[in-house]
């Protein structure tokens, strides 16, 4: 048994603890009592996680407070305003008031959507994140970004709303399909690549244990990834814009995700995105060629894609990135790798633009 670890997210009055452990959820009532006391709880989850964990949690929590389970259909394509309406209406119908709190139980889709419901319901009620995918544990449950996708791009409607606590129980990962485990580890590789070379290599070295869902190996990775994400978000307060380095692989990744019609998992799209963006950095003389090689080898070792999905053209992607940025009213900018463990700065900025012909050339060379 691995002892649980607690990482503090120091945000003044909105600071909170991230607790990582094996078998943690057995004491969810105690965790809620300490971190998010409320008169009643609404568990929000998706149709896959509800029978695996949601129903048991409902029974468990009902002993300590009135509790309801609200479910929406699983899948990234349901991270929409329609689902937000439906869930909000369910909370109203269940009589959840200002003294209620939300438990977001599931992957990143549940976390983003339930967090956005919590941010807006009666002008904002407390919530906790109970992530159940590797991706949500290493990345999306921490940081307070909530929201939904629109046809013009991902996460375009949303709010910052910090959770009262994040409780990551690695035992819940035993039912997670292998491709989902690998996709989540793509974000962990990202954390290593942007901030900690030794961590990057240790993820690669542990790949068999990680892919076999070994609780100890997963625990170590989740803890280190959260530490890195928390440190970057904290630095951002001093160094405006540093948080952008967490977007490594995402400028291209989001475009791949949207263009592939969500056939690819978020982490898979980010994996390709990291390879493309590393190649872009190499093409303009910023990224160490050795790092590009190591990164793409690591991605392949996890069975993740290192080339663009078949049938997806470079022009389609360029267009996707441009319309996403237009929707956000900015230019297409990239956070670029300098070497493994360090991101490149451009003056005081952590992102830069790439000449169109370079972009077209690199995208062309990575098409399959
Ligand atoms: N807010 C942020 O800072 C942030 C950061 C990174 C990613 N994200 C978002 O996270 C989302 C991706 O998250 P995800 O990959 O966790 O997707 P997801 O929530 O869709 O989960 C993936 C699939 O696994 C299933 N599942 C979840 N837990 C399970 C378990 N324990 N056993 C079996 N099946 C389980 C889900 O039902 C779903 O079908 C994207 O929408 C992305 O934009 C947000
Ligand atoms: Zn991501």
GROMACS .gro file of N, CA and C in nm, residues 202-346:
model
  435
  202UNK      N    1   1.228   0.910  -1.630
  202UNK     CA    2   1.176   0.808  -1.537
  202UNK      C    3   1.039   0.757  -1.583
  203UNK      N    4   0.961   0.842  -1.649
  203UNK     CA    5   0.832   0.795  -1.702
  203UNK      C    6   0.857   0.690  -1.810
  204UNK      N    7   0.953   0.719  -1.897
  204UNK     CA    8   0.985   0.625  -2.005
  204UNK      C    9   1.036   0.493  -1.945
  205UNK      N   10   1.124   0.505  -1.845
  205UNK     CA   11   1.182   0.385  -1.784
  205UNK      C   12   1.076   0.298  -1.716
  206UNK      N   13   0.970   0.361  -1.668
  206UNK     CA   14   0.866   0.288  -1.593
  206UNK      C   15   0.749   0.247  -1.682
  207UNK      N   16   0.765   0.255  -1.814
  207UNK     CA   17   0.645   0.247  -1.896
  207UNK      C   18   0.568   0.116  -1.880
  208UNK      N   19   0.639   0.004  -1.859
  208UNK     CA   20   0.563  -0.120  -1.847
  208UNK      C   21   0.477  -0.123  -1.722
  209UNK      N   22   0.535  -0.081  -1.611
  209UNK     CA   23   0.456  -0.078  -1.486
  209UNK      C   24   0.340   0.020  -1.498
  210UNK      N   25   0.366   0.134  -1.562
  210UNK     CA   26   0.261   0.235  -1.576
  210UNK      C   27   0.146   0.184  -1.663
  211UNK      N   28   0.182   0.123  -1.776
  211UNK     CA   29   0.077   0.075  -1.867
  211UNK      C   30   0.000  -0.042  -1.806
  212UNK      N   31   0.066  -0.114  -1.713
  212UNK     CA   32  -0.002  -0.224  -1.644
  212UNK      C   33  -0.081  -0.171  -1.524
  213UNK      N   34  -0.089  -0.039  -1.509
  213UNK     CA   35  -0.164   0.028  -1.402
  213UNK      C   36  -0.112  -0.007  -1.263
  214UNK      N   37   0.020  -0.022  -1.251
  214UNK     CA   38   0.080  -0.046  -1.121
  214UNK      C   39   0.056   0.076  -1.030
  215UNK      N   40  -0.008   0.052  -0.916
  215UNK     CA   41  -0.053   0.163  -0.832
  215UNK      C   42   0.063   0.251  -0.783
  216UNK      N   43   0.175   0.187  -0.745
  216UNK     CA   44   0.289   0.264  -0.695
  216UNK      C   45   0.348   0.354  -0.802
  217UNK      N   46   0.365   0.299  -0.922
  217UNK     CA   47   0.423   0.377  -1.032
  217UNK      C   48   0.330   0.492  -1.070
  218UNK      N   49   0.200   0.462  -1.077
  218UNK     CA   50   0.104   0.568  -1.113
  218UNK      C   51   0.102   0.678  -1.006
  219UNK      N   52   0.106   0.636  -0.881
  219UNK     CA   53   0.105   0.731  -0.770
  219UNK      C   54   0.220   0.830  -0.783
  220UNK      N   55   0.342   0.778  -0.811
  220UNK     CA   56   0.460   0.866  -0.822
  220UNK      C   57   0.445   0.965  -0.937
  221UNK      N   58   0.394   0.917  -1.051
  221UNK     CA   59   0.379   1.004  -1.166
  221UNK      C   60   0.273   1.111  -1.141
  222UNK      N   61   0.162   1.072  -1.084
  222UNK     CA   62   0.055   1.169  -1.058
  222UNK      C   63   0.105   1.278  -0.963
  223UNK      N   64   0.175   1.235  -0.856
  223UNK     CA   65   0.224   1.332  -0.759
  223UNK      C   66   0.322   1.431  -0.825
  224UNK      N   67   0.417   1.379  -0.902
  224UNK     CA   68   0.518   1.468  -0.962
  224UNK      C   69   0.455   1.561  -1.067
  225UNK      N   70   0.363   1.508  -1.147
  225UNK     CA   71   0.299   1.592  -1.247
  225UNK      C   72   0.221   1.706  -1.183
  226UNK      N   73   0.152   1.675  -1.075
  226UNK     CA   74   0.075   1.780  -1.008
  226UNK      C   75   0.169   1.885  -0.949
  227UNK      N   76   0.282   1.839  -0.890
  227UNK     CA   77   0.379   1.935  -0.837
  227UNK      C   78   0.426   2.030  -0.946
  228UNK      N   79   0.455   1.975  -1.064
  228UNK     CA   80   0.504   2.059  -1.174
  228UNK      C   81   0.396   2.157  -1.218
  229UNK      N   82   0.273   2.107  -1.236
  229UNK     CA   83   0.166   2.196  -1.282
  229UNK      C   84   0.143   2.308  -1.180
  230UNK      N   85   0.142   2.273  -1.052
  230UNK     CA   86   0.119   2.373  -0.948
  230UNK      C   87   0.232   2.477  -0.949
  231UNK      N   88   0.356   2.432  -0.966
  231UNK     CA   89   0.469   2.526  -0.966
  231UNK      C   90   0.461   2.622  -1.085
  232UNK      N   91   0.421   2.570  -1.201
  232UNK     CA   92   0.412   2.657  -1.319
  232UNK      C   93   0.301   2.761  -1.301
  233UNK      N   94   0.187   2.715  -1.252
  233UNK     CA   95   0.075   2.807  -1.232
  233UNK      C   96   0.113   2.915  -1.130
  234UNK      N   97   0.190   2.875  -1.029
  234UNK     CA   98   0.235   2.969  -0.926
  234UNK      C   99   0.334   3.071  -0.983
  235UNK      N  100   0.429   3.024  -1.065
  235UNK     CA  101   0.526   3.112  -1.131
  235UNK      C  102   0.456   3.216  -1.217
  236UNK      N  103   0.342   3.175  -1.273
  236UNK     CA  104   0.269   3.262  -1.365
  236UNK      C  105   0.231   3.394  -1.300
  237UNK      N  106   0.216   3.392  -1.167
  237UNK     CA  107   0.178   3.515  -1.099
  237UNK      C  108   0.291   3.617  -1.107
  238UNK      N  109   0.417   3.568  -1.106
  238UNK     CA  110   0.530   3.658  -1.118
  238UNK      C  111   0.566   3.683  -1.265
  239UNK      N  112   0.574   3.573  -1.341
  239UNK     CA  113   0.613   3.583  -1.481
  239UNK      C  114   0.490   3.571  -1.567
  240UNK      N  115   0.432   3.684  -1.599
  240UNK     CA  116   0.308   3.685  -1.678
  240UNK      C  117   0.319   3.595  -1.800
  241UNK      N  118   0.225   3.504  -1.812
  241UNK     CA  119   0.221   3.424  -1.934
  241UNK      C  120   0.296   3.292  -1.927
  242UNK      N  121   0.365   3.266  -1.815
  242UNK     CA  122   0.443   3.142  -1.810
  242UNK      C  123   0.355   3.018  -1.819
  243UNK      N  124   0.231   3.033  -1.774
  243UNK     CA  125   0.137   2.923  -1.777
  243UNK      C  126   0.122   2.864  -1.918
  244UNK      N  127   0.152   2.948  -2.018
  244UNK     CA  128   0.141   2.904  -2.158
  244UNK      C  129   0.227   2.782  -2.188
  245UNK      N  130   0.333   2.758  -2.108
  245UNK     CA  131   0.418   2.643  -2.138
  245UNK      C  132   0.342   2.511  -2.115
  246UNK      N  133   0.237   2.516  -2.033
  246UNK     CA  134   0.154   2.396  -2.013
  246UNK      C  135   0.078   2.361  -2.140
  247UNK      N  136   0.075   2.458  -2.233
  247UNK     CA  137   0.006   2.435  -2.360
  247UNK      C  138   0.094   2.372  -2.465
  248UNK      N  139   0.217   2.334  -2.427
  248UNK     CA  140   0.305   2.267  -2.522
  248UNK      C  141   0.230   2.149  -2.585
  249UNK      N  142   0.230   2.143  -2.718
  249UNK     CA  143   0.162   2.034  -2.789
  249UNK      C  144   0.015   2.059  -2.814
  250UNK      N  145  -0.041   2.164  -2.752
  250UNK     CA  146  -0.185   2.185  -2.758
  250UNK      C  147  -0.233   2.274  -2.871
  251UNK      N  148  -0.146   2.364  -2.922
  251UNK     CA  149  -0.190   2.449  -3.034
  251UNK      C  150  -0.222   2.357  -3.151
  252UNK      N  151  -0.128   2.267  -3.181
  252UNK     CA  152  -0.151   2.168  -3.286
  252UNK      C  153  -0.249   2.061  -3.237
  253UNK      N  154  -0.233   2.016  -3.113
  253UNK     CA  155  -0.318   1.909  -3.059
  253UNK      C  156  -0.466   1.939  -3.066
  254UNK      N  157  -0.505   2.060  -3.026
  254UNK     CA  158  -0.647   2.096  -3.032
  254UNK      C  159  -0.699   2.094  -3.175
  255UNK      N  160  -0.615   2.142  -3.270
  255UNK     CA  161  -0.657   2.142  -3.411
  255UNK      C  162  -0.672   1.998  -3.462
  256UNK      N  163  -0.580   1.911  -3.422
  256UNK     CA  164  -0.588   1.770  -3.462
  256UNK      C  165  -0.715   1.707  -3.405
  257UNK      N  166  -0.740   1.735  -3.278
  257UNK     CA  167  -0.857   1.679  -3.209
  257UNK      C  168  -0.986   1.720  -3.281
  258UNK      N  169  -0.997   1.848  -3.314
  258UNK     CA  170  -1.119   1.897  -3.379
  258UNK      C  171  -1.130   1.844  -3.522
  259UNK      N  172  -1.017   1.847  -3.597
  259UNK     CA  173  -1.021   1.803  -3.737
  259UNK      C  174  -1.048   1.654  -3.749
  260UNK      N  175  -1.001   1.576  -3.652
  260UNK     CA  176  -1.023   1.432  -3.657
  260UNK      C  177  -1.162   1.396  -3.603
  261UNK      N  178  -1.243   1.497  -3.577
  261UNK     CA  179  -1.380   1.473  -3.531
  261UNK      C  180  -1.384   1.393  -3.402
  262UNK      N  181  -1.289   1.421  -3.313
  262UNK     CA  182  -1.281   1.352  -3.183
  262UNK      C  183  -1.265   1.201  -3.196
  263UNK      N  184  -1.207   1.155  -3.311
  263UNK     CA  185  -1.172   1.013  -3.324
  263UNK      C  186  -1.050   0.982  -3.238
  264UNK      N  187  -0.971   1.085  -3.212
  264UNK     CA  188  -0.852   1.068  -3.131
  264UNK      C  189  -0.881   1.112  -2.988
  265UNK      N  190  -0.819   1.047  -2.890
  265UNK     CA  191  -0.831   1.092  -2.752
  265UNK      C  192  -0.751   1.221  -2.735
  266UNK      N  193  -0.791   1.303  -2.636
  266UNK     CA  194  -0.721   1.429  -2.613
  266UNK      C  195  -0.570   1.407  -2.597
  267UNK      N  196  -0.533   1.310  -2.513
  267UNK     CA  197  -0.391   1.283  -2.490
  267UNK      C  198  -0.318   1.236  -2.615
  268UNK      N  199  -0.388   1.161  -2.701
  268UNK     CA  200  -0.327   1.117  -2.827
  268UNK      C  201  -0.301   1.236  -2.918
  269UNK      N  202  -0.398   1.327  -2.924
  269UNK     CA  203  -0.382   1.447  -3.007
  269UNK      C  204  -0.268   1.533  -2.953
  270UNK      N  205  -0.255   1.539  -2.821
  270UNK     CA  206  -0.147   1.616  -2.761
  270UNK      C  207  -0.011   1.551  -2.791
  271UNK      N  208  -0.009   1.417  -2.794
  271UNK     CA  209   0.115   1.346  -2.827
  271UNK      C  210   0.164   1.386  -2.967
  272UNK      N  211   0.078   1.378  -3.066
  272UNK     CA  212   0.117   1.422  -3.201
  272UNK      C  213   0.153   1.568  -3.199
  273UNK      N  214   0.073   1.646  -3.128
  273UNK     CA  215   0.096   1.790  -3.122
  273UNK      C  216   0.235   1.823  -3.068
  274UNK      N  217   0.281   1.747  -2.967
  274UNK     CA  218   0.413   1.773  -2.910
  274UNK      C  219   0.522   1.744  -3.013
  275UNK      N  220   0.504   1.633  -3.089
  275UNK     CA  221   0.605   1.600  -3.191
  275UNK      C  222   0.609   1.709  -3.297
  276UNK      N  223   0.491   1.751  -3.345
  276UNK     CA  224   0.486   1.856  -3.447
  276UNK      C  225   0.550   1.985  -3.395
  277UNK      N  226   0.514   2.024  -3.273
  277UNK     CA  227   0.565   2.151  -3.220
  277UNK      C  228   0.715   2.143  -3.190
  278UNK      N  229   0.763   2.022  -3.154
  278UNK     CA  230   0.908   2.005  -3.135
  278UNK      C  231   0.979   2.018  -3.269
  279UNK      N  232   0.920   1.960  -3.374
  279UNK     CA  233   0.978   1.972  -3.509
  279UNK      C  234   0.976   2.118  -3.555
  280UNK      N  235   0.871   2.190  -3.521
  280UNK     CA  236   0.864   2.332  -3.558
  280UNK      C  237   0.978   2.409  -3.492
  281UNK      N  238   0.999   2.380  -3.364
  281UNK     CA  239   1.107   2.446  -3.291
  281UNK      C  240   1.242   2.414  -3.351
  282UNK      N  241   1.259   2.287  -3.392
  282UNK     CA  242   1.386   2.246  -3.455
  282UNK      C  243   1.404   2.320  -3.587
  283UNK      N  244   1.293   2.331  -3.665
  283UNK     CA  245   1.301   2.395  -3.796
  283UNK      C  246   1.344   2.541  -3.787
  284UNK      N  247   1.309   2.609  -3.678
  284UNK     CA  248   1.352   2.749  -3.667
  284UNK      C  249   1.475   2.763  -3.576
  285UNK      N  250   1.539   2.650  -3.547
  285UNK     CA  251   1.667   2.654  -3.476
  285UNK      C  252   1.658   2.678  -3.327
  286UNK      N  253   1.542   2.646  -3.267
  286UNK     CA  254   1.527   2.671  -3.123
  286UNK      C  255   1.532   2.544  -3.041
  287UNK      N  256   1.473   2.438  -3.095
  287UNK     CA  257   1.466   2.313  -3.019
  287UNK      C  258   1.584   2.222  -3.052
  288UNK      N  259   1.647   2.171  -2.947
  288UNK     CA  260   1.758   2.075  -2.959
  288UNK      C  261   1.711   1.952  -3.037
  289UNK      N  262   1.777   1.918  -3.149
  289UNK     CA  263   1.733   1.803  -3.230
  289UNK      C  264   1.729   1.673  -3.149
  290UNK      N  265   1.820   1.657  -3.053
  290UNK     CA  266   1.821   1.538  -2.969
  290UNK      C  267   1.692   1.526  -2.888
  291UNK      N  268   1.639   1.639  -2.845
  291UNK     CA  269   1.516   1.639  -2.766
  291UNK      C  270   1.397   1.596  -2.852
  292UNK      N  271   1.398   1.642  -2.977
  292UNK     CA  272   1.289   1.605  -3.069
  292UNK      C  273   1.287   1.453  -3.086
  293UNK      N  274   1.406   1.398  -3.104
  293UNK     CA  275   1.419   1.254  -3.123
  293UNK      C  276   1.372   1.179  -2.997
  294UNK      N  277   1.420   1.219  -2.881
  294UNK     CA  278   1.384   1.152  -2.755
  294UNK      C  279   1.234   1.158  -2.731
  295UNK      N  280   1.176   1.273  -2.761
  295UNK     CA  281   1.033   1.291  -2.740
  295UNK      C  282   0.953   1.199  -2.830
  296UNK      N  283   0.988   1.194  -2.957
  296UNK     CA  284   0.907   1.111  -3.046
  296UNK      C  285   0.928   0.962  -3.017
  297UNK      N  286   1.050   0.923  -2.973
  297UNK     CA  287   1.073   0.783  -2.933
  297UNK      C  288   0.986   0.748  -2.811
  298UNK      N  289   0.981   0.839  -2.714
  298UNK     CA  290   0.904   0.813  -2.592
  298UNK      C  291   0.756   0.798  -2.625
  299UNK      N  292   0.708   0.883  -2.713
  299UNK     CA  293   0.567   0.879  -2.751
  299UNK      C  294   0.533   0.746  -2.819
  300UNK      N  295   0.623   0.703  -2.907
  300UNK     CA  296   0.601   0.572  -2.972
  300UNK      C  297   0.607   0.458  -2.871
  301UNK      N  298   0.697   0.469  -2.774
  301UNK     CA  299   0.712   0.362  -2.675
  301UNK      C  300   0.582   0.340  -2.596
  302UNK      N  301   0.503   0.444  -2.581
  302UNK     CA  302   0.375   0.431  -2.511
  302UNK      C  303   0.260   0.394  -2.606
  303UNK      N  304   0.297   0.367  -2.733
  303UNK     CA  305   0.193   0.331  -2.830
  303UNK      C  306   0.109   0.450  -2.870
  304UNK      N  307   0.162   0.570  -2.846
  304UNK     CA  308   0.089   0.692  -2.882
  304UNK      C  309   0.130   0.737  -3.021
  305UNK      N  310   0.042   0.810  -3.091
  305UNK     CA  311   0.074   0.852  -3.228
  305UNK      C  312   0.177   0.965  -3.233
  306UNK      N  313   0.275   0.950  -3.323
  306UNK     CA  314   0.378   1.052  -3.341
  306UNK      C  315   0.368   1.116  -3.479
  307UNK      N  316   0.270   1.072  -3.560
  307UNK     CA  317   0.247   1.136  -3.690
  307UNK      C  318   0.099   1.172  -3.700
  308UNK      N  319   0.067   1.260  -3.795
  308UNK     CA  320  -0.071   1.305  -3.811
  308UNK      C  321  -0.161   1.190  -3.856
  309UNK      N  322  -0.288   1.187  -3.811
  309UNK     CA  323  -0.379   1.081  -3.854
  309UNK      C  324  -0.393   1.081  -4.007
  310UNK      N  325  -0.406   0.961  -4.065
  310UNK     CA  326  -0.419   0.949  -4.211
  310UNK      C  327  -0.537   1.032  -4.260
  311UNK      N  328  -0.520   1.095  -4.374
  311UNK     CA  329  -0.630   1.168  -4.434
  311UNK      C  330  -0.643   1.311  -4.383
  312UNK      N  331  -0.558   1.347  -4.289
  312UNK     CA  332  -0.567   1.482  -4.235
  312UNK      C  333  -0.457   1.565  -4.300
  313UNK      N  334  -0.493   1.668  -4.374
  313UNK     CA  335  -0.393   1.746  -4.445
  313UNK      C  336  -0.340   1.860  -4.359
  314UNK      N  337  -0.218   1.901  -4.394
  314UNK     CA  338  -0.156   2.013  -4.325
  314UNK      C  339  -0.241   2.139  -4.337
  315UNK      N  340  -0.300   2.159  -4.456
  315UNK     CA  341  -0.380   2.279  -4.480
  315UNK      C  342  -0.503   2.282  -4.387
  316UNK      N  343  -0.562   2.164  -4.369
  316UNK     CA  344  -0.679   2.152  -4.280
  316UNK      C  345  -0.642   2.195  -4.138
  317UNK      N  346  -0.523   2.150  -4.095
  317UNK     CA  347  -0.478   2.182  -3.959
  317UNK      C  348  -0.447   2.329  -3.942
  318UNK      N  349  -0.378   2.386  -4.043
  318UNK     CA  350  -0.345   2.528  -4.036
  318UNK      C  351  -0.473   2.610  -4.024
  319UNK      N  352  -0.573   2.567  -4.104
  319UNK     CA  353  -0.702   2.635  -4.100
  319UNK      C  354  -0.767   2.622  -3.962
  320UNK      N  355  -0.759   2.500  -3.907
  320UNK     CA  356  -0.816   2.473  -3.775
  320UNK      C  357  -0.752   2.560  -3.669
  321UNK      N  358  -0.620   2.571  -3.673
  321UNK     CA  359  -0.549   2.653  -3.573
  321UNK      C  360  -0.588   2.799  -3.589
  322UNK      N  361  -0.598   2.844  -3.717
  322UNK     CA  362  -0.631   2.984  -3.742
  322UNK      C  363  -0.772   3.016  -3.693
  323UNK      N  364  -0.869   2.927  -3.718
  323UNK     CA  365  -1.007   2.961  -3.678
  323UNK      C  366  -1.022   2.953  -3.527
  324UNK      N  367  -0.947   2.860  -3.463
  324UNK     CA  368  -0.949   2.853  -3.318
  324UNK      C  369  -0.896   2.983  -3.258
  325UNK      N  370  -0.785   3.034  -3.317
  325UNK     CA  371  -0.726   3.157  -3.264
  325UNK      C  372  -0.812   3.278  -3.296
  326UNK      N  373  -0.878   3.273  -3.413
  326UNK     CA  374  -0.966   3.384  -3.449
  326UNK      C  375  -1.078   3.392  -3.345
  327UNK      N  376  -1.129   3.275  -3.309
  327UNK     CA  377  -1.235   3.272  -3.208
  327UNK      C  378  -1.185   3.329  -3.076
  328UNK      N  379  -1.057   3.312  -3.049
  328UNK     CA  380  -0.999   3.366  -2.924
  328UNK      C  381  -0.937   3.504  -2.948
  329UNK      N  382  -0.956   3.555  -3.070
  329UNK     CA  383  -0.901   3.683  -3.116
  329UNK      C  384  -0.753   3.700  -3.081
  330UNK      N  385  -0.673   3.612  -3.137
  330UNK     CA  386  -0.528   3.622  -3.122
  330UNK      C  387  -0.463   3.565  -3.246
  331UNK      N  388  -0.329   3.567  -3.249
  331UNK     CA  389  -0.260   3.503  -3.360
  331UNK      C  390  -0.220   3.363  -3.314
  332UNK      N  391  -0.184   3.276  -3.410
  332UNK     CA  392  -0.146   3.140  -3.374
  332UNK      C  393  -0.006   3.144  -3.314
  333UNK      N  394   0.004   3.113  -3.186
  333UNK     CA  395   0.133   3.118  -3.117
  333UNK      C  396   0.166   2.981  -3.057
  334UNK      N  397   0.295   2.954  -3.048
  334UNK     CA  398   0.340   2.824  -2.998
  334UNK      C  399   0.433   2.841  -2.879
  335UNK      N  400   0.415   2.755  -2.779
  335UNK     CA  401   0.512   2.744  -2.670
  335UNK      C  402   0.612   2.639  -2.718
  336UNK      N  403   0.739   2.677  -2.731
  336UNK     CA  404   0.837   2.586  -2.791
  336UNK      C  405   0.939   2.534  -2.691
  337UNK      N  406   0.976   2.408  -2.716
  337UNK     CA  407   1.075   2.340  -2.634
  337UNK      C  408   1.214   2.392  -2.669
  338UNK      N  409   1.299   2.409  -2.566
  338UNK     CA  410   1.437   2.443  -2.594
  338UNK      C  411   1.518   2.312  -2.595
  339UNK      N  412   1.507   2.242  -2.483
  339UNK     CA  413   1.564   2.107  -2.471
  339UNK      C  414   1.474   2.033  -2.374
  340UNK      N  415   1.498   1.902  -2.352
  340UNK     CA  416   1.414   1.830  -2.257
  340UNK      C  417   1.426   1.896  -2.121
  341UNK      N  418   1.312   1.933  -2.063
  341UNK     CA  419   1.314   1.993  -1.929
  341UNK      C  420   1.315   2.144  -1.929
  342UNK      N  421   1.322   2.208  -2.045
  342UNK     CA  422   1.325   2.354  -2.049
  342UNK      C  423   1.254   2.409  -2.172
  343UNK      N  424   1.170   2.508  -2.150
  343UNK     CA  425   1.100   2.573  -2.261
  343UNK      C  426   1.176   2.697  -2.303
  344UNK      N  427   1.159   2.735  -2.430
  344UNK     CA  428   1.231   2.850  -2.484
  344UNK      C  429   1.153   2.978  -2.457
  345UNK      N  430   1.226   3.082  -2.423
  345UNK     CA  431   1.164   3.213  -2.404
  345UNK      C  432   1.196   3.298  -2.525
  346UNK      N  433   1.104   3.388  -2.561
  346UNK     CA  434   1.129   3.479  -2.672
  346UNK      C  435   1.113   3.619  -2.616
   0.00000   0.00000   0.00000
